PDB file of N, CA and C in Angstrom:
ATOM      1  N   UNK A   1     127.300 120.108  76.723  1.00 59.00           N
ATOM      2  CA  UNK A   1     126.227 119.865  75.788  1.00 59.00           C
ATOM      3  C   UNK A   1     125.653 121.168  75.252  1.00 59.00           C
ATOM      4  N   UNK A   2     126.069 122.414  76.009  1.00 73.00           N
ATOM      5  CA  UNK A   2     125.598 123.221  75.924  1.00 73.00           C
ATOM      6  C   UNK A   2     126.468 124.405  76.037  1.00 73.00           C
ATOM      7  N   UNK A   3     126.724 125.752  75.378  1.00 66.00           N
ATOM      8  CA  UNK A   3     127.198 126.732  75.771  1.00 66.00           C
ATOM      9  C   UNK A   3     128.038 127.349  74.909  1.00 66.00           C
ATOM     10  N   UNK A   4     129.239 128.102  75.151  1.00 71.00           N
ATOM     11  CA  UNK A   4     130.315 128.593  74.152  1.00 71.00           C
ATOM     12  C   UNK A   4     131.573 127.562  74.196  1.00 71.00           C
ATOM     13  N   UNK A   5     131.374 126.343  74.959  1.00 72.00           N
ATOM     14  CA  UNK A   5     132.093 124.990  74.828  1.00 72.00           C
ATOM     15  C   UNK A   5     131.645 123.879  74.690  1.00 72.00           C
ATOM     16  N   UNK A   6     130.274 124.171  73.886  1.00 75.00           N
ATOM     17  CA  UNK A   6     129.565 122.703  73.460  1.00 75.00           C
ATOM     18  C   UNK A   6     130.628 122.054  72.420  1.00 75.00           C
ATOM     19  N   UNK A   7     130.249 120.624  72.991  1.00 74.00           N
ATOM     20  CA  UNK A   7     131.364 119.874  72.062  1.00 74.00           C
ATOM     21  C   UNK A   7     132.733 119.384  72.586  1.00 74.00           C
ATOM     22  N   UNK A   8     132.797 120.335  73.731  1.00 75.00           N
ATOM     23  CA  UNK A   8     134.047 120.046  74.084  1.00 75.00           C
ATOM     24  C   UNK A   8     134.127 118.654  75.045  1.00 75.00           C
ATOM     25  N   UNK A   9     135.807 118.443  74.758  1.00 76.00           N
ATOM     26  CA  UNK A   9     135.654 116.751  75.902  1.00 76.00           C
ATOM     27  C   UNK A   9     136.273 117.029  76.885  1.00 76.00           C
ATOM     28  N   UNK A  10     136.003 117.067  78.190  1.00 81.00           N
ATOM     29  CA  UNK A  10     136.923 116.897  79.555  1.00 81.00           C
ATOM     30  C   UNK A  10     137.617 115.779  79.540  1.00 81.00           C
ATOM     31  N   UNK A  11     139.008 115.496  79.696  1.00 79.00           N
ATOM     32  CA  UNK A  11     139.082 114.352  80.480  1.00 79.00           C
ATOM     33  C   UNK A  11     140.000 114.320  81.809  1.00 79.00           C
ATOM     34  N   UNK A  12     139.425 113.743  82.949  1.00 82.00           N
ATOM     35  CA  UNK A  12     139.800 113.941  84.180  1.00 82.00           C
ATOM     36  C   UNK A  12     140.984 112.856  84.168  1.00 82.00           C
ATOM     37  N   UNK A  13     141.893 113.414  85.153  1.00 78.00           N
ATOM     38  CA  UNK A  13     142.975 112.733  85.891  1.00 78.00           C
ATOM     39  C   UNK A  13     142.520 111.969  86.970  1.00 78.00           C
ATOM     40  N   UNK A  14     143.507 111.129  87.522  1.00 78.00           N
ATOM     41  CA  UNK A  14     143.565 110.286  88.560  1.00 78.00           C
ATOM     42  C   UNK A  14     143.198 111.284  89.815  1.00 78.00           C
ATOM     43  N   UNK A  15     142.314 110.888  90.802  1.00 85.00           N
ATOM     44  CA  UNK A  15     142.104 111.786  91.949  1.00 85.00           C
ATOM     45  C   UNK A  15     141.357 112.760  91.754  1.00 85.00           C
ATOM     46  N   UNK A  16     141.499 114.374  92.621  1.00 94.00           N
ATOM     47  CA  UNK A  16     140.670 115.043  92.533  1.00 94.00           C
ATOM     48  C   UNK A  16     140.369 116.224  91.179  1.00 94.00           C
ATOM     49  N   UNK A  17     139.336 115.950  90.733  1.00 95.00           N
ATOM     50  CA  UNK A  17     139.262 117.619  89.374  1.00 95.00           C
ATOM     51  C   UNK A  17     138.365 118.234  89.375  1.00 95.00           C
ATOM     52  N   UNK A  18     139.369 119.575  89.503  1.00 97.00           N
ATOM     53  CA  UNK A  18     138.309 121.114  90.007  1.00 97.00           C
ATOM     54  C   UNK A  18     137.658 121.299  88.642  1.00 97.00           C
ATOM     55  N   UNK A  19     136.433 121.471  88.978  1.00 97.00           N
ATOM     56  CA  UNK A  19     135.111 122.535  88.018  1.00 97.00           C
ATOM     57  C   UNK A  19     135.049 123.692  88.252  1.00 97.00           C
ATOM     58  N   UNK A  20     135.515 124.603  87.911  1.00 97.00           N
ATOM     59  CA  UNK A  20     135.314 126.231  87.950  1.00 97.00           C
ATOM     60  C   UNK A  20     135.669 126.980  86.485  1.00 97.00           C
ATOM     61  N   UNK A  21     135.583 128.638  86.848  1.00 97.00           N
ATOM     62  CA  UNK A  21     135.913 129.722  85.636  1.00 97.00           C
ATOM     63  C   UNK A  21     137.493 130.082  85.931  1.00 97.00           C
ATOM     64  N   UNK A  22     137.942 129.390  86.965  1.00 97.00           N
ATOM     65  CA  UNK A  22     139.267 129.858  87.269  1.00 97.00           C
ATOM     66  C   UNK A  22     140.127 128.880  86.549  1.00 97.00           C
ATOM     67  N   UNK A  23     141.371 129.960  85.590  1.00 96.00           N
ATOM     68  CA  UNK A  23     142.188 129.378  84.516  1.00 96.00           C
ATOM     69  C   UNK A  23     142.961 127.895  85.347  1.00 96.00           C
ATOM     70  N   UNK A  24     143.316 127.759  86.232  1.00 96.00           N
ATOM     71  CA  UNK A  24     143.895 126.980  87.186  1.00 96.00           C
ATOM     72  C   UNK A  24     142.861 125.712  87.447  1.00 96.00           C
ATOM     73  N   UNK A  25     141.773 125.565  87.167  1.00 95.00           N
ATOM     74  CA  UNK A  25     140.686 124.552  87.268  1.00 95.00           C
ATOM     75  C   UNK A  25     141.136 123.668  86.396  1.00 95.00           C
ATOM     76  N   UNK A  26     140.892 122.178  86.407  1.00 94.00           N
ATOM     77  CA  UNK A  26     141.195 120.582  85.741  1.00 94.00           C
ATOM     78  C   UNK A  26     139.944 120.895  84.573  1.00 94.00           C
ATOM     79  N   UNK A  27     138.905 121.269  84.684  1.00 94.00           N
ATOM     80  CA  UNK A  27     137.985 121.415  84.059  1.00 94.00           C
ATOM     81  C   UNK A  27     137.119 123.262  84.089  1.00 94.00           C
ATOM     82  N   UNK A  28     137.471 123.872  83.125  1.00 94.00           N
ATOM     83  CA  UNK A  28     137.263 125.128  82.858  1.00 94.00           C
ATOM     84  C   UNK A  28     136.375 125.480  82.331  1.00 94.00           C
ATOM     85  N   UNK A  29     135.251 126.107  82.847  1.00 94.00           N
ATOM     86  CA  UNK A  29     133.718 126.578  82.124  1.00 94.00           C
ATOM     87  C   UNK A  29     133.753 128.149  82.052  1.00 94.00           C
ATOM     88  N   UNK A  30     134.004 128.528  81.174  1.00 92.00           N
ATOM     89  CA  UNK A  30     134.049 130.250  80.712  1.00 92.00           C
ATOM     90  C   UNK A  30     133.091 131.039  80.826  1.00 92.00           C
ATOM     91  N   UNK A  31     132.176 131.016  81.867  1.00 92.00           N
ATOM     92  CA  UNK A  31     130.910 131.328  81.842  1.00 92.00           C
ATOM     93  C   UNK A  31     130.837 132.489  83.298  1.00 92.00           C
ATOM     94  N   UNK A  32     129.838 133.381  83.155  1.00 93.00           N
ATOM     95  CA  UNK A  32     130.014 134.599  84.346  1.00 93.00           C
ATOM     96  C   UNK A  32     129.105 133.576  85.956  1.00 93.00           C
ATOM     97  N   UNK A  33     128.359 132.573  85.251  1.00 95.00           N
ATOM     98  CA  UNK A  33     127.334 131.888  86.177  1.00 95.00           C
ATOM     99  C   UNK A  33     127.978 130.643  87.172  1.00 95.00           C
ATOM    100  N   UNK A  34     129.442 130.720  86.813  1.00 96.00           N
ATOM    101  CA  UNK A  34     129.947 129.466  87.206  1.00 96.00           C
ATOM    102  C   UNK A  34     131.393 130.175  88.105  1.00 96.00           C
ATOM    103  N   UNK A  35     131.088 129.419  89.252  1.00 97.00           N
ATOM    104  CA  UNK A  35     132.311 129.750  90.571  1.00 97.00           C
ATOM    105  C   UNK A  35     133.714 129.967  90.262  1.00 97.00           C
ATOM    106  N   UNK A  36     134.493 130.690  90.447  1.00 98.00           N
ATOM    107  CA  UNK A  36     135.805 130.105  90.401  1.00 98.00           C
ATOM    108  C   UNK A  36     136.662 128.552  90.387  1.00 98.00           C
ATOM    109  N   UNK A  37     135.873 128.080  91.810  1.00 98.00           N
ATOM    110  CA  UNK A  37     136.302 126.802  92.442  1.00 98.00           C
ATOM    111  C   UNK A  37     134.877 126.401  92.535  1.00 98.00           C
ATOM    112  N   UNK A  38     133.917 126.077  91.437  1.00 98.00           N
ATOM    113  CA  UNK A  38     132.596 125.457  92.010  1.00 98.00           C
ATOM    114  C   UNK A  38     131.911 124.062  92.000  1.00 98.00           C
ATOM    115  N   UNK A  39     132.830 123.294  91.588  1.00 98.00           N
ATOM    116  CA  UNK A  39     132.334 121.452  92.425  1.00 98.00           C
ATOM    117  C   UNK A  39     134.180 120.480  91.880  1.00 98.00           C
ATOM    118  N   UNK A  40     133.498 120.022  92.694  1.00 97.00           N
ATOM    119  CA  UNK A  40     135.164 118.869  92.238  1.00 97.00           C
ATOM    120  C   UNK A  40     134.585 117.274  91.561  1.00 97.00           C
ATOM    121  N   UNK A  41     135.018 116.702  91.159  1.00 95.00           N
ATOM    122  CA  UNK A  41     135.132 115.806  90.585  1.00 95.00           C
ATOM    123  C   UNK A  41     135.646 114.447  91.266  1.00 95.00           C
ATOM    124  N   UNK A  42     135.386 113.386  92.033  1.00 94.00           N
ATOM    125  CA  UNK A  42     137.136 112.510  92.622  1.00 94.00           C
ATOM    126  C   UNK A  42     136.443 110.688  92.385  1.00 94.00           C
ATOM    127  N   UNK A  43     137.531 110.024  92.393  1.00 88.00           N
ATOM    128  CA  UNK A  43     137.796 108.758  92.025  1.00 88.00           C
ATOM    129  C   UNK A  43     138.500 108.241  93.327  1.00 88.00           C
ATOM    130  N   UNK A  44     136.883 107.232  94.015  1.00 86.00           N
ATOM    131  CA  UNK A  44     137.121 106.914  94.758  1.00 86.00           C
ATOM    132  C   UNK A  44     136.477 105.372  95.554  1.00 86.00           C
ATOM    133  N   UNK A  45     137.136 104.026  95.604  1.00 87.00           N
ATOM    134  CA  UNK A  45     136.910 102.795  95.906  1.00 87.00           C
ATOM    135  C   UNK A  45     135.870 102.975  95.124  1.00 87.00           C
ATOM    136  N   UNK A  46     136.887 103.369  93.373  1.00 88.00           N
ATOM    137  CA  UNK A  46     136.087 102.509  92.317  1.00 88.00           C
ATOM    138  C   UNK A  46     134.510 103.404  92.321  1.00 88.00           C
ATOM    139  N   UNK A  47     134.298 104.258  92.628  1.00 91.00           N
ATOM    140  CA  UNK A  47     133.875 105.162  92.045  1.00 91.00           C
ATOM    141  C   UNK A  47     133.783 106.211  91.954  1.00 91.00           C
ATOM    142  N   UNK A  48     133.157 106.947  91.356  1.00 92.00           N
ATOM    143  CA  UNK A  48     132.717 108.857  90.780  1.00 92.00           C
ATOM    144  C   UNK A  48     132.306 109.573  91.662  1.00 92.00           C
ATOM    145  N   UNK A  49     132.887 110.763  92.115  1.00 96.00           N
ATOM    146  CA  UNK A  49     131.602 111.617  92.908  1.00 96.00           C
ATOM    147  C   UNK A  49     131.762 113.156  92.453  1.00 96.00           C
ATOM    148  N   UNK A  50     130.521 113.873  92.727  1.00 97.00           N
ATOM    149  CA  UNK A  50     130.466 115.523  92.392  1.00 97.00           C
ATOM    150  C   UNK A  50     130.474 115.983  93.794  1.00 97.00           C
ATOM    151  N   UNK A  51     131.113 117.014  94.148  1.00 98.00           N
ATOM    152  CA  UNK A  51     130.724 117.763  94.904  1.00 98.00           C
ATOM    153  C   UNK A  51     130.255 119.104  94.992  1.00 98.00           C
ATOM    154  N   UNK A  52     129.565 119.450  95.336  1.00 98.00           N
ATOM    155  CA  UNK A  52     129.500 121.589  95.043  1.00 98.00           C
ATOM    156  C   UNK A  52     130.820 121.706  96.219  1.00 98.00           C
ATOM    157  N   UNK A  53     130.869 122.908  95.457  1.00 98.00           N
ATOM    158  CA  UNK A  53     132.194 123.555  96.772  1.00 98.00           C
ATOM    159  C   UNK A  53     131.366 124.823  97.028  1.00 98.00           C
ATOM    160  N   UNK A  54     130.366 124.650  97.452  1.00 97.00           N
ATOM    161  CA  UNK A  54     129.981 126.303  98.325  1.00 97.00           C
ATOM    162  C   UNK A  54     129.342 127.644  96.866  1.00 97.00           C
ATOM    163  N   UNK A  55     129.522 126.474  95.219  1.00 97.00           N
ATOM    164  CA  UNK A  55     129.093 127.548  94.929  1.00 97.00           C
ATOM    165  C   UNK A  55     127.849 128.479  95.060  1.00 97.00           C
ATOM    166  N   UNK A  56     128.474 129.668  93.964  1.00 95.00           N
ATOM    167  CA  UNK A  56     126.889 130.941  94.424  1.00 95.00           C
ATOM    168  C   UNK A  56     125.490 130.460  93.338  1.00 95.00           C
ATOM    169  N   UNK A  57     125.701 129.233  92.673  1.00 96.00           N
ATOM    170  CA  UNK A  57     124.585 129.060  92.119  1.00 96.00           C
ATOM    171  C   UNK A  57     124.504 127.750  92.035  1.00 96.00           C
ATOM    172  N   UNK A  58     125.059 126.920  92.343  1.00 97.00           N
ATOM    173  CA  UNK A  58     124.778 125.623  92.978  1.00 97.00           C
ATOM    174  C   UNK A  58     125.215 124.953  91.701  1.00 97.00           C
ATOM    175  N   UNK A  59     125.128 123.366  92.121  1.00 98.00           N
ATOM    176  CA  UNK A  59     125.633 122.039  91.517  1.00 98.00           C
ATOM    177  C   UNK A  59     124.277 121.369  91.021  1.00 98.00           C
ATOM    178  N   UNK A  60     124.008 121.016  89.997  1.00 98.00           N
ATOM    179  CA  UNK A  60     122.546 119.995  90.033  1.00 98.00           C
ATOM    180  C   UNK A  60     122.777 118.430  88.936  1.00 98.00           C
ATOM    181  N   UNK A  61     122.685 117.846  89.883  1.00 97.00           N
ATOM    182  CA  UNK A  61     123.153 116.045  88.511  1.00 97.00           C
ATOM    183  C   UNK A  61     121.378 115.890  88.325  1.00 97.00           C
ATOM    184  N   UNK A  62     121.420 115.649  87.043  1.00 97.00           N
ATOM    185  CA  UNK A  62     119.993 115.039  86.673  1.00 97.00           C
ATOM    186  C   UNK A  62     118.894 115.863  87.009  1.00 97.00           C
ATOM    187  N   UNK A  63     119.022 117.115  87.025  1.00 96.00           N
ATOM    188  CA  UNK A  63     117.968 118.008  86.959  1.00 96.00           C
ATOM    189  C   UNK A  63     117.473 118.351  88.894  1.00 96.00           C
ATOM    190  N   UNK A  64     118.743 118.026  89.891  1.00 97.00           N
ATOM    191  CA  UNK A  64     118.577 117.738  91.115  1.00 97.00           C
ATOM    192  C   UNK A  64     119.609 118.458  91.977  1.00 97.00           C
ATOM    193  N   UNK A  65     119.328 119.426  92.169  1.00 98.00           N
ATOM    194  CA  UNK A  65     120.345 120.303  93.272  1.00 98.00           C
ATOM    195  C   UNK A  65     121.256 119.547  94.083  1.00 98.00           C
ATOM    196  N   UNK A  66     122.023 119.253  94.162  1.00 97.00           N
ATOM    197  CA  UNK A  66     123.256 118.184  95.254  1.00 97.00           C
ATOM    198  C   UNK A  66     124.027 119.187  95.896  1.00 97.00           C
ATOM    199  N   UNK A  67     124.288 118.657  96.742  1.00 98.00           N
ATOM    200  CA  UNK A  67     125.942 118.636  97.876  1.00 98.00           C
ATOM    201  C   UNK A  67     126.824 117.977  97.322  1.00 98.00           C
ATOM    202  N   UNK A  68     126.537 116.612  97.309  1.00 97.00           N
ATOM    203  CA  UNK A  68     127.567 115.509  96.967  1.00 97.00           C
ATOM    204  C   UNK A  68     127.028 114.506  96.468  1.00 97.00           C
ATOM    205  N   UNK A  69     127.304 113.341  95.261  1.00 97.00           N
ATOM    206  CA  UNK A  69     126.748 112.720  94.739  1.00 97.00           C
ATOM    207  C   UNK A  69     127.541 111.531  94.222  1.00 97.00           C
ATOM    208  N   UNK A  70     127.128 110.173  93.862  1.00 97.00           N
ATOM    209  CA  UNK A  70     128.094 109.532  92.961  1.00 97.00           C
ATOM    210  C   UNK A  70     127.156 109.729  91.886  1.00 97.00           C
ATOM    211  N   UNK A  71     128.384 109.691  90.939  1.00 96.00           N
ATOM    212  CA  UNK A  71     128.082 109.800  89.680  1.00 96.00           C
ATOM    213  C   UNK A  71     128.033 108.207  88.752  1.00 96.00           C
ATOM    214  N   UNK A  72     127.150 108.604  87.876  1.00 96.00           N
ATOM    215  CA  UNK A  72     126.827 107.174  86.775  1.00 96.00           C
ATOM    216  C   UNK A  72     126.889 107.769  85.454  1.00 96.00           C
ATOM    217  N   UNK A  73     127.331 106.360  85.062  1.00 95.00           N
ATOM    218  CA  UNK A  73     127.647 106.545  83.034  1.00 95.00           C
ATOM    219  C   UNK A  73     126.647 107.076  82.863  1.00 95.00           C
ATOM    220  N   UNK A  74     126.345 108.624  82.088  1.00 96.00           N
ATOM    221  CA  UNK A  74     125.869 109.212  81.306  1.00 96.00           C
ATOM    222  C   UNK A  74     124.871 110.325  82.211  1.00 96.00           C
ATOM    223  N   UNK A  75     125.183 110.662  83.546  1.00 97.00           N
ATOM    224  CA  UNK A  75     124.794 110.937  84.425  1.00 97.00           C
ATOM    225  C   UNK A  75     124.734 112.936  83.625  1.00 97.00           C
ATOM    226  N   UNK A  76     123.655 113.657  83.770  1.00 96.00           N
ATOM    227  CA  UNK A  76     124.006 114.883  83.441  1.00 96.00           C
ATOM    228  C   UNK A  76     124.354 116.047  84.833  1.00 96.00           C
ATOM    229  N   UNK A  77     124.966 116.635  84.404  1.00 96.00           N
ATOM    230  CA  UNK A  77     125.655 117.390  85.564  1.00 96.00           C
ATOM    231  C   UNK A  77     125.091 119.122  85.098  1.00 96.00           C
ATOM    232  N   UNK A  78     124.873 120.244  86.067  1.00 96.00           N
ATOM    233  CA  UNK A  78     124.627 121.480  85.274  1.00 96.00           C
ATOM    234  C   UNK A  78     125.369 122.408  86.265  1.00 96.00           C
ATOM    235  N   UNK A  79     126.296 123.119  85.490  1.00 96.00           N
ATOM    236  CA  UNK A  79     127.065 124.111  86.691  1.00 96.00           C
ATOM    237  C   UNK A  79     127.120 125.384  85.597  1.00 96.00           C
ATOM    238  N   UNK A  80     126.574 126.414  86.883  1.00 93.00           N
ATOM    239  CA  UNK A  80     126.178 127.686  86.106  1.00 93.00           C
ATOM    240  C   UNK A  80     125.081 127.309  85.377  1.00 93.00           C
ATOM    241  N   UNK A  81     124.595 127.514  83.975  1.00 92.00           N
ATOM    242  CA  UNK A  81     123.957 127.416  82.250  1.00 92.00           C
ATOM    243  C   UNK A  81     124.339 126.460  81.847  1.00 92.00           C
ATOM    244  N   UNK A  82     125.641 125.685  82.179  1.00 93.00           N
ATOM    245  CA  UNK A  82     126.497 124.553  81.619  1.00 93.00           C
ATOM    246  C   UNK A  82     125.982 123.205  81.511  1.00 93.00           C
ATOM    247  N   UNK A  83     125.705 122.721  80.857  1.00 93.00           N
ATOM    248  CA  UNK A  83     125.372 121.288  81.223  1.00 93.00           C
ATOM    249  C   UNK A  83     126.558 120.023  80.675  1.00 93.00           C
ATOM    250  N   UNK A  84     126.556 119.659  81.032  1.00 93.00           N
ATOM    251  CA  UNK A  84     127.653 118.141  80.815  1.00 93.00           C
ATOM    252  C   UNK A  84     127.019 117.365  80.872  1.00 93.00           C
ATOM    253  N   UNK A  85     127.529 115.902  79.749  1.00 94.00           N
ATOM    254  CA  UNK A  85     127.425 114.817  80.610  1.00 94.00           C
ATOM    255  C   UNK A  85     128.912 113.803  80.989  1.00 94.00           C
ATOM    256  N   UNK A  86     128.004 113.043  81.848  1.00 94.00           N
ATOM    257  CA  UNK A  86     129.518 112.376  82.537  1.00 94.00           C
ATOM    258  C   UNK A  86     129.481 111.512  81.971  1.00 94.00           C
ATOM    259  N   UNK A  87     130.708 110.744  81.139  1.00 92.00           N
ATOM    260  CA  UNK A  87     130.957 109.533  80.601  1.00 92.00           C
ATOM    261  C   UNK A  87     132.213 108.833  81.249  1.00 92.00           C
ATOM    262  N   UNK A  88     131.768 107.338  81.302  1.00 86.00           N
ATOM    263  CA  UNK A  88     132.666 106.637  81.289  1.00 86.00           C
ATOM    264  C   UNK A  88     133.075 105.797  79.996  1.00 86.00           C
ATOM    265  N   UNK A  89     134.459 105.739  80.030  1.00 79.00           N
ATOM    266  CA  UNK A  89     135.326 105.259  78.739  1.00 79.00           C
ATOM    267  C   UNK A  89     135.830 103.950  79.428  1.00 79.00           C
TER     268      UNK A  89
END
């Protein structure tokens, strides 16, 4: 929603998808504020979840610092400056 990839669309695969600045990530945020490897994404008994992976500036859904979370249609996510939101199609 926000950044030097506003606009852009993720779309995740079946199972698990990495959030990081590392080229090798399912989902790639170009930003100096955002982990290499910093939350995952997974699809599981039918539903969504975020996780932080240990990053150095944390994971927050809905304006709320998390560990781990399920996620909901239109749920906002912020990693690094980044903000997203999560849609379901």
């Amino acid at each position: 929603m926000n950044g030097k990839q506003r606009g852009q669309d993720f779309r995740l695969k079946a199972g698990k998808n990495l959030i990081g600045s590392d080229p090798g990530c399912d989902v790639v945020i170009r930003e100096d504020f955002v982990s290499s490897q910093h939350a995952s994404l997974s699809f599981k008994n039918n539903k969504f979840f975020i996780t932080d992976l240990d990053s150095a500036n944390g994971t927050f859904m809905n304006n709320k610092e998390i560990s781990k979370m399920e996620l909901k249609d239109l749920d906002e996510i912020k990693v690094g400056e980044t903000d997203l939101r999560f849609k379901i199609f």
